[in-house]
């Protein structure tokens, strides 16, 4: 077993692999991804969309945007990669001012963007933020690079490609020393979690925004999703703030979901594992 | 060394190290060490001035509670002087396990009040949720490295 812990794209990563890990290759992959997609970097490609109407976002763009298209439909427009301006308006900006600059703003209508392959063309400045799927997608690519068997843990977004299920505790949204259940991630699957209190900086302000209004989603405080890829699990963990687990399973058969609402009631369906009762 | 399946390996490591920390038992350094110059026998000669750890192989045995009773594991790590773990092996002594019986319990759907259990009492290898760490597992590894501080 070869283990490696490192920090990248603002989060802690842990890799457990069956063979030597090519660390420089992993770091190169992560840096290359960040260089294109980071909303917080002045030199990133997505940053150029603030001033330029036409940008090529590289090899990963088609798959990422195809997933966002499905999530956009699933959530009736609540999820959009154009949510960045709304996030910045509420203070989740490159300088981490964490101070709302004004009223919430709805996101640029993503369906108005013209896309062809990896290029995107818009008629007005757009702040792209792929936070709902980006970390999971990158975890998938890191797992591809390292090769099986491997477990990639990007601080809770976990890709598991090993011979046996991986037992993952579902952290209690109000008490990190406790778990509300255990998910058994099947080999070749991934789990992702999202929580309204993960990045919170003011009364009612957190990072999960409804693109239709630019306001934080409410009612749900924590979600989990298990899916064949971490990109999908990551995206669904956010989608579950807007649509029911049953509707998610209708659109994505075979995935597993759990949500906890503000009254600390948990609903789970399709997940391998156990919820404590 | 008998290698259990990968999942069990990580699971056991977290539980073992947490138990080790809780009970004050100490990790023991074992031979062979990666290189003669890094031998634990050389710790007193002052050559190792850059790292805060004595590099080499370490082994710890711990036990932990599961719903099925007390289980034990052997954890072995290879440490570099800067504390980096370059290799990790765990021999899990647990037989069977309750993985199968957990499978599929969610299939019909669950709608219930949340009940929390202490993560340290669970037989898990990862934590997924709102905190920004992977929970106890990394902490457990930190405990082993603490034991190995020169």
PDB file of C-alpha atoms in Angstrom, chain A:
ATOM      1  CA  UNK A   1       0.000   0.000   0.000  1.00  0.00           C
ATOM      2  CA  UNK A   2       1.300   3.405  -1.004  1.00  0.00           C
ATOM      3  CA  UNK A   3      -0.248   6.445   0.594  1.00  0.00           C
ATOM      4  CA  UNK A   4       0.234  10.097  -0.135  1.00  0.00           C
ATOM      5  CA  UNK A   5      -1.361  13.208   1.317  1.00  0.00           C
ATOM      6  CA  UNK A   6      -1.128  16.570  -0.380  1.00  0.00           C
ATOM      7  CA  UNK A   7      -2.970  19.875  -0.592  1.00  0.00           C
ATOM      8  CA  UNK A   8      -4.275  21.178  -3.908  1.00  0.00           C
ATOM      9  CA  UNK A   9      -7.127  23.331  -5.247  1.00  0.00           C
ATOM     10  CA  UNK A  10      -7.891  24.451  -1.725  1.00  0.00           C
ATOM     11  CA  UNK A  11      -8.489  21.005  -0.288  1.00  0.00           C
ATOM     12  CA  UNK A  12      -6.635  18.064   1.190  1.00  0.00           C
ATOM     13  CA  UNK A  13      -6.135  14.956  -0.899  1.00  0.00           C
ATOM     14  CA  UNK A  14      -5.239  11.466   0.203  1.00  0.00           C
ATOM     15  CA  UNK A  15      -4.303   8.738  -2.250  1.00  0.00           C
ATOM     16  CA  UNK A  16      -3.984   5.073  -1.327  1.00  0.00           C
ATOM     17  CA  UNK A  17      -2.686   3.029  -4.212  1.00  0.00           C
ATOM     18  CA  UNK A  18      -1.458  -0.464  -4.920  1.00  0.00           C
ATOM     19  CA  UNK A  19       1.640   0.758  -6.713  1.00  0.00           C
ATOM     20  CA  UNK A  20       4.042   3.659  -6.551  1.00  0.00           C
ATOM     21  CA  UNK A  21       2.272   6.947  -7.203  1.00  0.00           C
ATOM     22  CA  UNK A  22       3.765   9.227  -9.841  1.00  0.00           C
ATOM     23  CA  UNK A  23       3.456  12.323  -7.689  1.00  0.00           C
ATOM     24  CA  UNK A  24       4.730  14.812 -10.231  1.00  0.00           C
ATOM     25  CA  UNK A  25       2.242  13.517 -12.802  1.00  0.00           C
ATOM     26  CA  UNK A  26      -0.625  13.874 -10.329  1.00  0.00           C
ATOM     27  CA  UNK A  27       0.422  17.393  -9.363  1.00  0.00           C
ATOM     28  CA  UNK A  28       0.788  18.307 -13.020  1.00  0.00           C
ATOM     29  CA  UNK A  29      -2.732  17.064 -13.751  1.00  0.00           C
ATOM     30  CA  UNK A  30      -4.191  18.981 -10.827  1.00  0.00           C
ATOM     31  CA  UNK A  31      -2.286  22.168 -11.639  1.00  0.00           C
ATOM     32  CA  UNK A  32      -3.326  21.981 -15.280  1.00  0.00           C
ATOM     33  CA  UNK A  33      -6.956  21.611 -14.271  1.00  0.00           C
ATOM     34  CA  UNK A  34      -6.754  24.511 -11.832  1.00  0.00           C
ATOM     35  CA  UNK A  35      -5.069  26.666 -14.441  1.00  0.00           C
ATOM     36  CA  UNK A  36      -8.134  26.338 -16.686  1.00  0.00           C
ATOM     37  CA  UNK A  37     -11.010  26.156 -14.249  1.00  0.00           C
ATOM     38  CA  UNK A  38     -10.180  28.156 -11.125  1.00  0.00           C
ATOM     39  CA  UNK A  39     -12.488  31.095 -10.621  1.00  0.00           C
ATOM     40  CA  UNK A  40     -10.034  32.367  -8.014  1.00  0.00           C
ATOM     41  CA  UNK A  41      -7.053  32.712 -10.340  1.00  0.00           C
ATOM     42  CA  UNK A  42      -6.484  35.780 -12.431  1.00  0.00           C
ATOM     43  CA  UNK A  43      -4.660  33.729 -15.056  1.00  0.00           C
ATOM     44  CA  UNK A  44      -7.204  30.944 -15.485  1.00  0.00           C
ATOM     45  CA  UNK A  45      -9.100  30.359 -18.701  1.00  0.00           C
ATOM     46  CA  UNK A  46     -12.508  30.724 -17.059  1.00  0.00           C
ATOM     47  CA  UNK A  47     -11.403  34.101 -15.711  1.00  0.00           C
ATOM     48  CA  UNK A  48     -10.970  35.258 -19.298  1.00  0.00           C
ATOM     49  CA  UNK A  49     -14.716  34.844 -19.809  1.00  0.00           C
ATOM     50  CA  UNK A  50     -15.142  37.919 -17.628  1.00  0.00           C
ATOM     51  CA  UNK A  51     -13.580  40.038 -20.354  1.00  0.00           C
ATOM     52  CA  UNK A  52     -13.571  37.916 -23.494  1.00  0.00           C
ATOM     53  CA  UNK A  53     -16.572  36.492 -25.257  1.00  0.00           C
ATOM     54  CA  UNK A  54     -14.842  33.419 -26.654  1.00  0.00           C
ATOM     55  CA  UNK A  55     -12.681  30.944 -24.725  1.00  0.00           C
ATOM     56  CA  UNK A  56     -11.401  27.413 -25.255  1.00  0.00           C
ATOM     57  CA  UNK A  57     -11.651  25.502 -21.986  1.00  0.00           C
ATOM     58  CA  UNK A  58      -9.710  22.447 -23.042  1.00  0.00           C
ATOM     59  CA  UNK A  59     -10.052  18.698 -23.112  1.00  0.00           C
ATOM     60  CA  UNK A  60     -12.217  18.302 -20.022  1.00  0.00           C
ATOM     61  CA  UNK A  61     -14.806  20.899 -21.016  1.00  0.00           C
ATOM     62  CA  UNK A  62     -17.170  18.744 -23.117  1.00  0.00           C
ATOM     63  CA  UNK A  63     -17.659  16.115 -20.409  1.00  0.00           C
ATOM     64  CA  UNK A  64     -18.004  18.669 -17.619  1.00  0.00           C
ATOM     65  CA  UNK A  65     -20.547  20.730 -19.534  1.00  0.00           C
ATOM     66  CA  UNK A  66     -22.453  17.624 -20.648  1.00  0.00           C
ATOM     67  CA  UNK A  67     -22.849  16.672 -16.988  1.00  0.00           C
ATOM     68  CA  UNK A  68     -23.912  20.206 -16.103  1.00  0.00           C
ATOM     69  CA  UNK A  69     -26.535  20.052 -18.857  1.00  0.00           C
ATOM     70  CA  UNK A  70     -28.087  16.991 -17.220  1.00  0.00           C
ATOM     71  CA  UNK A  71     -27.928  18.557 -13.756  1.00  0.00           C
ATOM     72  CA  UNK A  72     -29.409  21.793 -15.119  1.00  0.00           C
ATOM     73  CA  UNK A  73     -32.392  19.854 -16.495  1.00  0.00           C
ATOM     74  CA  UNK A  74     -32.737  17.710 -13.380  1.00  0.00           C
ATOM     75  CA  UNK A  75     -32.929  20.779 -11.131  1.00  0.00           C
ATOM     76  CA  UNK A  76     -35.063  22.902 -13.477  1.00  0.00           C
ATOM     77  CA  UNK A  77     -32.206  25.363 -13.868  1.00  0.00           C
ATOM     78  CA  UNK A  78     -31.146  25.636 -10.230  1.00  0.00           C
ATOM     79  CA  UNK A  79     -27.698  24.236 -11.074  1.00  0.00           C
ATOM     80  CA  UNK A  80     -25.601  26.168 -13.565  1.00  0.00           C
ATOM     81  CA  UNK A  81     -21.874  26.609 -14.227  1.00  0.00           C
ATOM     82  CA  UNK A  82     -22.587  30.338 -14.604  1.00  0.00           C
ATOM     83  CA  UNK A  83     -23.326  30.693 -10.895  1.00  0.00           C
ATOM     84  CA  UNK A  84     -19.995  32.406 -10.231  1.00  0.00           C
ATOM     85  CA  UNK A  85     -21.283  35.983 -10.311  1.00  0.00           C
ATOM     86  CA  UNK A  86     -23.971  35.114  -7.804  1.00  0.00           C
ATOM     87  CA  UNK A  87     -21.372  33.576  -5.517  1.00  0.00           C
ATOM     88  CA  UNK A  88     -19.185  36.649  -5.766  1.00  0.00           C
ATOM     89  CA  UNK A  89     -22.117  38.937  -5.098  1.00  0.00           C
ATOM     90  CA  UNK A  90     -22.706  37.141  -1.818  1.00  0.00           C
ATOM     91  CA  UNK A  91     -19.051  37.328  -0.828  1.00  0.00           C
ATOM     92  CA  UNK A  92     -17.576  34.013  -1.976  1.00  0.00           C
ATOM     93  CA  UNK A  93     -14.938  35.703  -4.112  1.00  0.00           C
ATOM     94  CA  UNK A  94     -11.235  35.398  -4.841  1.00  0.00           C
ATOM     95  CA  UNK A  95     -10.349  37.601  -1.884  1.00  0.00           C
ATOM     96  CA  UNK A  96     -12.693  35.690   0.400  1.00  0.00           C
ATOM     97  CA  UNK A  97     -14.279  38.959   1.455  1.00  0.00           C
ATOM     98  CA  UNK A  98     -17.183  36.834   2.693  1.00  0.00           C
ATOM     99  CA  UNK A  99     -19.288  39.946   2.715  1.00  0.00           C
ATOM    100  CA  UNK A 100     -22.372  40.319   0.600  1.00  0.00           C
ATOM    101  CA  UNK A 101     -21.892  43.130  -1.896  1.00  0.00           C
ATOM    102  CA  UNK A 102     -25.550  43.645  -2.584  1.00  0.00           C
ATOM    103  CA  UNK A 103     -28.717  41.864  -3.481  1.00  0.00           C
ATOM    104  CA  UNK A 104     -28.510  38.322  -4.795  1.00  0.00           C
ATOM    105  CA  UNK A 105     -28.367  38.093  -8.574  1.00  0.00           C
ATOM    106  CA  UNK A 106     -29.625  35.282 -10.764  1.00  0.00           C
ATOM    107  CA  UNK A 107     -26.981  33.549 -12.811  1.00  0.00           C
ATOM    108  CA  UNK A 108     -26.417  34.232 -16.497  1.00  0.00           C
ATOM    109  CA  UNK A 109     -28.798  31.966 -18.413  1.00  0.00           C
ATOM    110  CA  UNK A 110     -26.518  29.091 -19.228  1.00  0.00           C
ATOM    111  CA  UNK A 111     -28.667  28.011 -22.145  1.00  0.00           C
ATOM    112  CA  UNK A 112     -27.740  31.318 -23.820  1.00  0.00           C
ATOM    113  CA  UNK A 113     -24.075  30.335 -24.010  1.00  0.00           C
ATOM    114  CA  UNK A 114     -22.987  28.972 -27.387  1.00  0.00           C
ATOM    115  CA  UNK A 115     -20.816  25.928 -27.093  1.00  0.00           C
ATOM    116  CA  UNK A 116     -18.913  23.913 -29.641  1.00  0.00           C
ATOM    117  CA  UNK A 117     -16.582  21.210 -28.464  1.00  0.00           C
ATOM    118  CA  UNK A 118     -14.428  22.716 -25.771  1.00  0.00           C
ATOM    119  CA  UNK A 119     -15.090  26.345 -26.718  1.00  0.00           C
ATOM    120  CA  UNK A 120     -17.682  28.646 -25.266  1.00  0.00           C
ATOM    121  CA  UNK A 121     -18.973  31.923 -26.602  1.00  0.00           C
ATOM    122  CA  UNK A 122     -21.062  34.438 -24.698  1.00  0.00           C
ATOM    123  CA  UNK A 123     -22.417  37.921 -25.387  1.00  0.00           C
ATOM    124  CA  UNK A 124     -21.762  39.268 -21.913  1.00  0.00           C
ATOM    125  CA  UNK A 125     -19.227  38.677 -19.120  1.00  0.00           C
ATOM    126  CA  UNK A 126     -19.838  35.375 -17.353  1.00  0.00           C
ATOM    127  CA  UNK A 127     -18.277  34.099 -14.127  1.00  0.00           C
ATOM    128  CA  UNK A 128     -18.041  30.343 -14.530  1.00  0.00           C
ATOM    129  CA  UNK A 129     -17.864  28.233 -11.383  1.00  0.00           C
ATOM    130  CA  UNK A 130     -17.854  24.454 -11.741  1.00  0.00           C
ATOM    131  CA  UNK A 131     -17.642  23.917  -7.990  1.00  0.00           C
ATOM    132  CA  UNK A 132     -20.549  21.471  -7.980  1.00  0.00           C
ATOM    133  CA  UNK A 133     -18.727  18.876 -10.079  1.00  0.00           C
ATOM    134  CA  UNK A 134     -15.137  20.032 -10.506  1.00  0.00           C
ATOM    135  CA  UNK A 135     -13.530  18.408  -7.494  1.00  0.00           C
ATOM    136  CA  UNK A 136     -15.259  15.094  -8.132  1.00  0.00           C
ATOM    137  CA  UNK A 137     -14.344  15.193 -11.799  1.00  0.00           C
ATOM    138  CA  UNK A 138     -10.714  15.857 -10.955  1.00  0.00           C
ATOM    139  CA  UNK A 139     -10.720  13.016  -8.411  1.00  0.00           C
ATOM    140  CA  UNK A 140     -11.894  10.678 -11.186  1.00  0.00           C
ATOM    141  CA  UNK A 141      -9.047  11.810 -13.425  1.00  0.00           C
ATOM    142  CA  UNK A 142      -6.488  11.383 -10.636  1.00  0.00           C
ATOM    143  CA  UNK A 143      -7.778   7.840 -10.106  1.00  0.00           C
ATOM    144  CA  UNK A 144      -7.448   7.183 -13.853  1.00  0.00           C
ATOM    145  CA  UNK A 145      -3.868   8.390 -13.738  1.00  0.00           C
ATOM    146  CA  UNK A 146      -2.811   6.360 -10.701  1.00  0.00           C
ATOM    147  CA  UNK A 147      -4.453   3.123 -11.861  1.00  0.00           C
ATOM    148  CA  UNK A 148      -6.183   0.378  -9.885  1.00  0.00           C
ATOM    149  CA  UNK A 149      -6.355  -0.424  -7.086  1.00  0.00           C
ATOM    150  CA  UNK A 150      -6.686   3.089  -5.790  1.00  0.00           C
ATOM    151  CA  UNK A 151      -8.749   5.163  -3.402  1.00  0.00           C
ATOM    152  CA  UNK A 152      -8.726   8.902  -4.012  1.00  0.00           C
ATOM    153  CA  UNK A 153     -10.096  10.972  -1.150  1.00  0.00           C
ATOM    154  CA  UNK A 154     -10.496  14.659  -1.977  1.00  0.00           C
ATOM    155  CA  UNK A 155     -11.749  15.614   1.486  1.00  0.00           C
ATOM    156  CA  UNK A 156     -14.932  13.628   1.324  1.00  0.00           C
ATOM    157  CA  UNK A 157     -15.342  13.202  -2.421  1.00  0.00           C
ATOM    158  CA  UNK A 158     -14.003   9.676  -2.644  1.00  0.00           C
ATOM    159  CA  UNK A 159     -13.260   7.533  -5.687  1.00  0.00           C
ATOM    160  CA  UNK A 160     -12.897   3.878  -4.758  1.00  0.00           C
ATOM    161  CA  UNK A 161     -11.432   1.380  -7.202  1.00  0.00           C
ATOM    162  CA  UNK A 162     -10.462  -1.595  -5.069  1.00  0.00           C
ATOM    163  CA  UNK A 163     -11.528  -5.199  -4.594  1.00  0.00           C
ATOM    164  CA  UNK A 164     -13.812  -4.672  -1.590  1.00  0.00           C
ATOM    165  CA  UNK A 165     -16.445  -2.092  -0.627  1.00  0.00           C
ATOM    166  CA  UNK A 166     -15.140   0.959   1.233  1.00  0.00           C
ATOM    167  CA  UNK A 167     -16.895   1.807   4.475  1.00  0.00           C
ATOM    168  CA  UNK A 168     -17.434   5.554   4.771  1.00  0.00           C
ATOM    169  CA  UNK A 169     -19.006   7.239   7.769  1.00  0.00           C
ATOM    170  CA  UNK A 170     -21.726   9.797   7.022  1.00  0.00           C
ATOM    171  CA  UNK A 171     -20.731  12.774   9.137  1.00  0.00           C
ATOM    172  CA  UNK A 172     -23.420  14.227  11.387  1.00  0.00           C
ATOM    173  CA  UNK A 173     -24.174  17.726  10.031  1.00  0.00           C
ATOM    174  CA  UNK A 174     -24.214  19.214  13.531  1.00  0.00           C
ATOM    175  CA  UNK A 175     -21.453  17.183  15.191  1.00  0.00           C
ATOM    176  CA  UNK A 176     -18.318  16.152  13.276  1.00  0.00           C
ATOM    177  CA  UNK A 177     -17.415  13.599  15.940  1.00  0.00           C
ATOM    178  CA  UNK A 178     -20.525  11.613  15.082  1.00  0.00           C
ATOM    179  CA  UNK A 179     -21.899   9.750  12.105  1.00  0.00           C
ATOM    180  CA  UNK A 180     -25.500   9.198  11.103  1.00  0.00           C
ATOM    181  CA  UNK A 181     -24.784   6.092   9.063  1.00  0.00           C
ATOM    182  CA  UNK A 182     -22.218   4.164   7.095  1.00  0.00           C
ATOM    183  CA  UNK A 183     -22.084   4.007   3.308  1.00  0.00           C
ATOM    184  CA  UNK A 184     -20.462   0.964   1.747  1.00  0.00           C
ATOM    185  CA  UNK A 185     -19.042   2.301  -1.495  1.00  0.00           C
ATOM    186  CA  UNK A 186     -18.952  -0.551  -4.006  1.00  0.00           C
ATOM    187  CA  UNK A 187     -15.761  -1.146  -5.997  1.00  0.00           C
ATOM    188  CA  UNK A 188     -15.684   1.102  -9.040  1.00  0.00           C
ATOM    189  CA  UNK A 189     -17.913   3.718  -7.440  1.00  0.00           C
ATOM    190  CA  UNK A 190     -17.565   7.051  -5.723  1.00  0.00           C
ATOM    191  CA  UNK A 191     -19.236   8.910  -2.903  1.00  0.00           C
ATOM    192  CA  UNK A 192     -19.608  12.643  -2.451  1.00  0.00           C
ATOM    193  CA  UNK A 193     -21.129  14.759   0.265  1.00  0.00           C
ATOM    194  CA  UNK A 194     -22.272  18.329   0.437  1.00  0.00           C
ATOM    195  CA  UNK A 195     -23.418  20.387   3.358  1.00  0.00           C
ATOM    196  CA  UNK A 196     -24.816  23.853   3.764  1.00  0.00           C
ATOM    197  CA  UNK A 197     -22.480  24.460   6.690  1.00  0.00           C
ATOM    198  CA  UNK A 198     -19.361  23.465   4.819  1.00  0.00           C
ATOM    199  CA  UNK A 199     -18.619  26.934   3.593  1.00  0.00           C
ATOM    200  CA  UNK A 200     -20.711  29.414   5.458  1.00  0.00           C
ATOM    201  CA  UNK A 201     -19.927  33.019   6.142  1.00  0.00           C
ATOM    202  CA  UNK A 202     -23.041  34.749   7.320  1.00  0.00           C
ATOM    203  CA  UNK A 203     -26.655  34.433   8.275  1.00  0.00           C
ATOM    204  CA  UNK A 204     -28.241  32.303   5.590  1.00  0.00           C
ATOM    205  CA  UNK A 205     -25.189  32.622   3.326  1.00  0.00           C
ATOM    206  CA  UNK A 206     -23.452  29.518   2.066  1.00  0.00           C
ATOM    207  CA  UNK A 207     -21.969  28.257  -1.155  1.00  0.00           C
ATOM    208  CA  UNK A 208     -24.912  26.295  -2.556  1.00  0.00           C
ATOM    209  CA  UNK A 209     -26.855  28.830  -4.564  1.00  0.00           C
ATOM    210  CA  UNK A 210     -29.944  28.546  -6.696  1.00  0.00           C
ATOM    211  CA  UNK A 211     -28.952  29.836 -10.129  1.00  0.00           C
ATOM    212  CA  UNK A 212     -32.522  30.979 -10.771  1.00  0.00           C
ATOM    213  CA  UNK A 213     -32.424  33.461  -7.904  1.00  0.00           C
ATOM    214  CA  UNK A 214     -28.780  33.689  -6.824  1.00  0.00           C
ATOM    215  CA  UNK A 215     -29.877  32.916  -3.284  1.00  0.00           C
ATOM    216  CA  UNK A 216     -28.701  30.070  -1.063  1.00  0.00           C
ATOM    217  CA  UNK A 217     -30.753  26.913  -1.142  1.00  0.00           C
ATOM    218  CA  UNK A 218     -32.600  26.174   2.065  1.00  0.00           C
ATOM    219  CA  UNK A 219     -34.264  23.327   3.958  1.00  0.00           C
ATOM    220  CA  UNK A 220     -31.572  20.733   3.245  1.00  0.00           C
ATOM    221  CA  UNK A 221     -28.441  20.803   5.409  1.00  0.00           C
ATOM    222  CA  UNK A 222     -26.477  17.748   4.243  1.00  0.00           C
ATOM    223  CA  UNK A 223     -26.501  15.355   1.306  1.00  0.00           C
ATOM    224  CA  UNK A 224     -24.675  12.264   0.075  1.00  0.00           C
ATOM    225  CA  UNK A 225     -24.626  10.525  -3.292  1.00  0.00           C
ATOM    226  CA  UNK A 226     -23.031   7.310  -4.524  1.00  0.00           C
ATOM    227  CA  UNK A 227     -22.483   6.953  -8.273  1.00  0.00           C
ATOM    228  CA  UNK A 228     -20.140   5.297 -10.760  1.00  0.00           C
ATOM    229  CA  UNK A 229     -18.091   8.492 -11.017  1.00  0.00           C
ATOM    230  CA  UNK A 230     -17.144  11.112  -8.460  1.00  0.00           C
ATOM    231  CA  UNK A 231     -18.099  13.848 -10.915  1.00  0.00           C
ATOM    232  CA  UNK A 232     -21.669  12.560 -10.957  1.00  0.00           C
ATOM    233  CA  UNK A 233     -21.734  11.884  -7.218  1.00  0.00           C
ATOM    234  CA  UNK A 234     -20.418  15.396  -6.577  1.00  0.00           C
ATOM    235  CA  UNK A 235     -23.013  16.958  -8.854  1.00  0.00           C
ATOM    236  CA  UNK A 236     -25.872  14.941  -7.408  1.00  0.00           C
ATOM    237  CA  UNK A 237     -24.833  15.846  -3.860  1.00  0.00           C
ATOM    238  CA  UNK A 238     -25.558  19.448  -4.861  1.00  0.00           C
ATOM    239  CA  UNK A 239     -28.662  18.579  -6.897  1.00  0.00           C
ATOM    240  CA  UNK A 240     -30.169  17.009  -3.779  1.00  0.00           C
ATOM    241  CA  UNK A 241     -30.439  20.503  -2.290  1.00  0.00           C
ATOM    242  CA  UNK A 242     -32.994  21.274  -5.002  1.00  0.00           C
ATOM    243  CA  UNK A 243     -34.802  18.052  -5.915  1.00  0.00           C
ATOM    244  CA  UNK A 244     -35.920  14.943  -4.049  1.00  0.00           C
ATOM    245  CA  UNK A 245     -33.880  11.743  -3.861  1.00  0.00           C
ATOM    246  CA  UNK A 246     -36.674   9.970  -5.709  1.00  0.00           C
ATOM    247  CA  UNK A 247     -36.471  12.378  -8.619  1.00  0.00           C
ATOM    248  CA  UNK A 248     -32.694  11.978  -8.753  1.00  0.00           C
ATOM    249  CA  UNK A 249     -33.098   8.211  -9.003  1.00  0.00           C
ATOM    250  CA  UNK A 250     -35.681   8.628 -11.762  1.00  0.00           C
ATOM    251  CA  UNK A 251     -33.144  10.580 -13.820  1.00  0.00           C
ATOM    252  CA  UNK A 252     -30.069   8.588 -12.779  1.00  0.00           C
ATOM    253  CA  UNK A 253     -31.115   4.979 -12.088  1.00  0.00           C
ATOM    254  CA  UNK A 254     -28.677   3.035  -9.975  1.00  0.00           C
ATOM    255  CA  UNK A 255     -27.266   5.878  -7.917  1.00  0.00           C
ATOM    256  CA  UNK A 256     -27.784   6.180  -4.156  1.00  0.00           C
ATOM    257  CA  UNK A 257     -28.879   9.277  -2.265  1.00  0.00           C
ATOM    258  CA  UNK A 258     -29.352  10.561   1.254  1.00  0.00           C
ATOM    259  CA  UNK A 259     -30.483  13.970   2.505  1.00  0.00           C
ATOM    260  CA  UNK A 260     -30.857  15.523   5.932  1.00  0.00           C
ATOM    261  CA  UNK A 261     -33.167  18.503   6.364  1.00  0.00           C
ATOM    262  CA  UNK A 262     -33.179  21.268   8.929  1.00  0.00           C
ATOM    263  CA  UNK A 263     -35.313  19.252  11.319  1.00  0.00           C
ATOM    264  CA  UNK A 264     -32.556  16.605  11.264  1.00  0.00           C
ATOM    265  CA  UNK A 265     -34.717  14.128   9.449  1.00  0.00           C
ATOM    266  CA  UNK A 266     -32.837  11.826   7.088  1.00  0.00           C
ATOM    267  CA  UNK A 267     -34.147  10.321   3.879  1.00  0.00           C
ATOM    268  CA  UNK A 268     -32.099   7.716   2.057  1.00  0.00           C
ATOM    269  CA  UNK A 269     -32.762   5.607  -1.000  1.00  0.00           C
ATOM    270  CA  UNK A 270     -30.677   3.295  -3.116  1.00  0.00           C
ATOM    271  CA  UNK A 271     -27.586   3.642  -0.910  1.00  0.00           C
ATOM    272  CA  UNK A 272     -25.564   0.584   0.033  1.00  0.00           C
ATOM    273  CA  UNK A 273     -24.956   0.771   3.742  1.00  0.00           C
ATOM    274  CA  UNK A 274     -26.735   1.562   6.964  1.00  0.00           C
ATOM    275  CA  UNK A 275     -28.505   4.504   8.559  1.00  0.00           C
ATOM    276  CA  UNK A 276     -28.498   4.411  12.352  1.00  0.00           C
ATOM    277  CA  UNK A 277     -31.870   4.279  14.097  1.00  0.00           C
TER     278      UNK A 277
END
